[in-house]
Amino acid sequence: MNIKELILKQFQACHHTDTWFVSLHTALMGLNSQQAKAKTQSSTNSIFEIAHHLYFYNQLELQRFKGIDNKHNITDNRTTFHNEQELSWNRLVSELLQTMKEWEAEIERSNSESIEQFYENLTYINLHNAYHIGQIVHIRKLHGNWDEQAGVNYTT
């Protein structure tokens, strides 16, 4: 497996392929707006806020990968959790999953030089995605709205 194939597999796992951890698609499946906005305590982020944070950074890094200038000046990471565009829950999920789909298409179209040039960022965005997917599943378990049948498919 070459680097491009490895990176593509990581994006697929984060987006829609349940492997050693559940995908973002599975983690968000069946969740309504009220459940997504629920918090266990005021100091934690809701699933809605985490999804917005993932949308923000995946969009930002995808634009960078495509060579498109972005105007974002992040002075405080906490602001990336806020829904300044006032997207509905369904719209946010749709936009986030579409961004993940665009990542896969962009990786497939890219050449080896692009992958090697952005290898570190590509790896970190996937680690970042996996970390927050785990948070989403944990929060859903705390709130009692996680389907235990939606577990992982660990195969060797």
Short mmCIF file of C-alpha atoms in Angstrom, two decimals:
data_model
loop_
_atom_site.label_atom_id
_atom_site.label_comp_id
_atom_site.label_asym_id
_atom_site.label_seq_id
_atom_site.Cartn_x
_atom_site.Cartn_y
_atom_site.Cartn_z
CA MET A 1 0.00 0.00 0.00
CA ASN A 2 1.43 3.39 -0.93
CA ILE A 3 1.02 6.65 1.00
CA LYS A 4 -1.87 7.85 -1.14
CA GLU A 5 -3.80 4.62 -0.58
CA LEU A 6 -3.11 4.78 3.15
CA ILE A 7 -4.31 8.38 3.44
CA LEU A 8 -7.43 7.57 1.39
CA LYS A 9 -8.21 4.60 3.65
CA GLN A 10 -7.86 6.87 6.70
CA PHE A 11 -10.31 9.38 5.23
CA GLN A 12 -12.75 6.59 4.35
CA ALA A 13 -12.52 5.22 7.91
CA CYS A 14 -13.19 8.65 9.37
CA HIS A 15 -16.01 9.35 6.92
CA HIS A 16 -18.08 6.19 6.35
CA THR A 17 -16.19 2.92 6.83
CA ASP A 18 -16.42 1.41 10.31
CA THR A 19 -13.12 -0.28 11.13
CA TRP A 20 -11.26 -0.19 14.45
CA PHE A 21 -13.50 2.75 15.37
CA VAL A 22 -16.86 3.85 14.06
CA SER A 23 -16.99 6.38 11.26
CA LEU A 24 -18.35 9.89 11.54
CA HIS A 25 -21.38 8.79 9.54
CA THR A 26 -22.14 6.04 12.04
CA ALA A 27 -21.41 8.27 15.05
CA LEU A 28 -23.93 10.88 13.85
CA MET A 29 -26.54 8.46 12.45
CA GLY A 30 -30.02 8.84 13.96
CA LEU A 31 -29.11 11.82 16.12
CA ASN A 32 -31.62 14.68 16.23
CA SER A 33 -30.94 18.35 16.88
CA GLN A 34 -32.03 18.26 20.51
CA GLN A 35 -29.78 15.28 21.25
CA ALA A 36 -26.89 16.93 19.37
CA LYS A 37 -27.17 20.11 21.45
CA ALA A 38 -27.41 18.37 24.84
CA LYS A 39 -24.54 18.87 27.27
CA THR A 40 -23.52 16.82 30.27
CA GLN A 41 -21.99 19.87 31.93
CA SER A 42 -21.40 23.46 30.93
CA SER A 43 -17.65 23.01 30.46
CA THR A 44 -17.97 20.31 27.80
CA ASN A 45 -18.83 20.70 24.15
CA SER A 46 -22.03 19.30 22.72
CA ILE A 47 -22.04 16.96 19.75
CA PHE A 48 -23.36 19.87 17.69
CA GLU A 49 -20.36 21.98 18.69
CA ILE A 50 -17.92 19.15 17.99
CA ALA A 51 -19.50 18.56 14.57
CA HIS A 52 -19.13 22.26 13.78
CA HIS A 53 -15.49 22.15 14.89
CA LEU A 54 -14.87 19.16 12.59
CA TYR A 55 -16.63 20.94 9.74
CA PHE A 56 -14.53 24.06 10.28
CA TYR A 57 -11.17 22.30 10.29
CA ASN A 58 -11.94 19.83 7.51
CA GLN A 59 -13.07 22.72 5.29
CA LEU A 60 -10.00 24.77 6.22
CA GLU A 61 -7.54 21.95 5.52
CA LEU A 62 -9.34 20.87 2.34
CA GLN A 63 -9.06 24.42 0.98
CA ARG A 64 -5.37 24.48 1.87
CA PHE A 65 -4.85 21.13 0.17
CA LYS A 66 -6.57 22.45 -2.96
CA GLY A 67 -4.32 25.51 -2.88
CA ILE A 68 -7.18 27.91 -2.19
CA ASP A 69 -6.36 30.86 0.04
CA ASN A 70 -8.46 31.10 3.14
CA LYS A 71 -9.14 34.18 5.17
CA HIS A 72 -9.42 32.47 8.54
CA ASN A 73 -7.29 33.83 11.32
CA ILE A 74 -7.77 31.49 14.24
CA THR A 75 -6.81 33.29 17.41
CA ASP A 76 -8.85 31.10 19.73
CA ASN A 77 -9.65 27.47 18.91
CA ARG A 78 -12.80 27.69 21.06
CA THR A 79 -14.47 29.84 18.40
CA THR A 80 -14.32 26.96 15.92
CA PHE A 81 -16.94 25.14 18.00
CA HIS A 82 -19.48 27.96 17.55
CA ASN A 83 -22.08 27.86 14.81
CA GLU A 84 -21.66 31.41 13.56
CA GLN A 85 -23.36 30.54 10.25
CA GLU A 86 -26.39 29.35 12.23
CA LEU A 87 -26.60 26.10 10.32
CA SER A 88 -29.39 23.73 11.31
CA TRP A 89 -28.30 20.35 12.66
CA ASN A 90 -29.36 18.55 9.47
CA ARG A 91 -27.58 21.10 7.29
CA LEU A 92 -24.41 20.91 9.40
CA VAL A 93 -24.32 17.10 9.19
CA SER A 94 -24.95 17.24 5.45
CA GLU A 95 -22.20 19.83 4.90
CA LEU A 96 -19.74 17.95 7.11
CA LEU A 97 -20.32 14.61 5.38
CA GLN A 98 -20.13 16.33 1.98
CA THR A 99 -16.77 17.81 2.99
CA MET A 100 -15.55 14.33 3.92
CA LYS A 101 -16.74 13.08 0.51
CA GLU A 102 -14.85 15.94 -1.17
CA TRP A 103 -11.71 14.96 0.77
CA GLU A 104 -11.89 11.45 -0.65
CA ALA A 105 -12.40 12.71 -4.20
CA GLU A 106 -9.55 15.19 -3.85
CA ILE A 107 -7.19 12.51 -2.50
CA GLU A 108 -8.13 10.17 -5.36
CA ARG A 109 -7.42 12.95 -7.92
CA SER A 110 -4.17 14.06 -6.36
CA ASN A 111 -0.72 13.01 -7.42
CA SER A 112 1.97 11.51 -5.21
CA GLU A 113 3.82 14.83 -4.90
CA SER A 114 0.75 16.57 -3.44
CA ILE A 115 0.23 13.75 -0.97
CA GLU A 116 3.86 13.78 0.11
CA GLN A 117 3.88 17.57 0.43
CA PHE A 118 0.80 17.55 2.72
CA TYR A 119 1.36 14.15 4.31
CA GLU A 120 1.73 15.46 7.86
CA ASN A 121 -1.40 17.65 7.65
CA LEU A 122 -3.39 14.83 6.06
CA THR A 123 -2.39 12.46 8.83
CA TYR A 124 -3.17 14.98 11.56
CA ILE A 125 -6.61 15.88 10.18
CA ASN A 126 -7.50 12.18 10.27
CA LEU A 127 -6.17 11.78 13.82
CA HIS A 128 -8.15 14.88 14.76
CA ASN A 129 -11.29 13.46 13.15
CA ALA A 130 -10.90 10.09 14.90
CA TYR A 131 -10.37 11.78 18.27
CA HIS A 132 -13.57 13.80 17.96
CA ILE A 133 -15.55 10.86 16.58
CA GLY A 134 -14.63 9.05 19.80
CA GLN A 135 -15.89 12.03 21.82
CA ILE A 136 -19.19 11.97 19.93
CA VAL A 137 -19.70 8.27 20.65
CA HIS A 138 -18.76 8.77 24.32
CA ILE A 139 -21.24 11.66 24.68
CA ARG A 140 -23.97 9.61 23.02
CA LYS A 141 -23.30 6.77 25.47
CA LEU A 142 -23.50 9.20 28.40
CA HIS A 143 -26.86 10.47 27.12
CA GLY A 144 -28.14 6.96 26.48
CA ASN A 145 -28.73 7.46 22.76
CA TRP A 146 -26.00 5.24 21.34
CA ASP A 147 -26.97 2.04 19.54
CA GLU A 148 -24.60 -0.63 20.85
CA GLN A 149 -25.20 -2.57 17.61
CA ALA A 150 -23.37 0.23 15.76
CA GLY A 151 -20.02 -0.99 17.05
CA VAL A 152 -16.82 -1.56 15.17
CA ASN A 153 -15.85 -4.14 12.57
CA TYR A 154 -12.44 -5.27 13.68
CA THR A 155 -10.90 -7.62 11.15
CA THR A 156 -7.30 -8.64 10.78
#
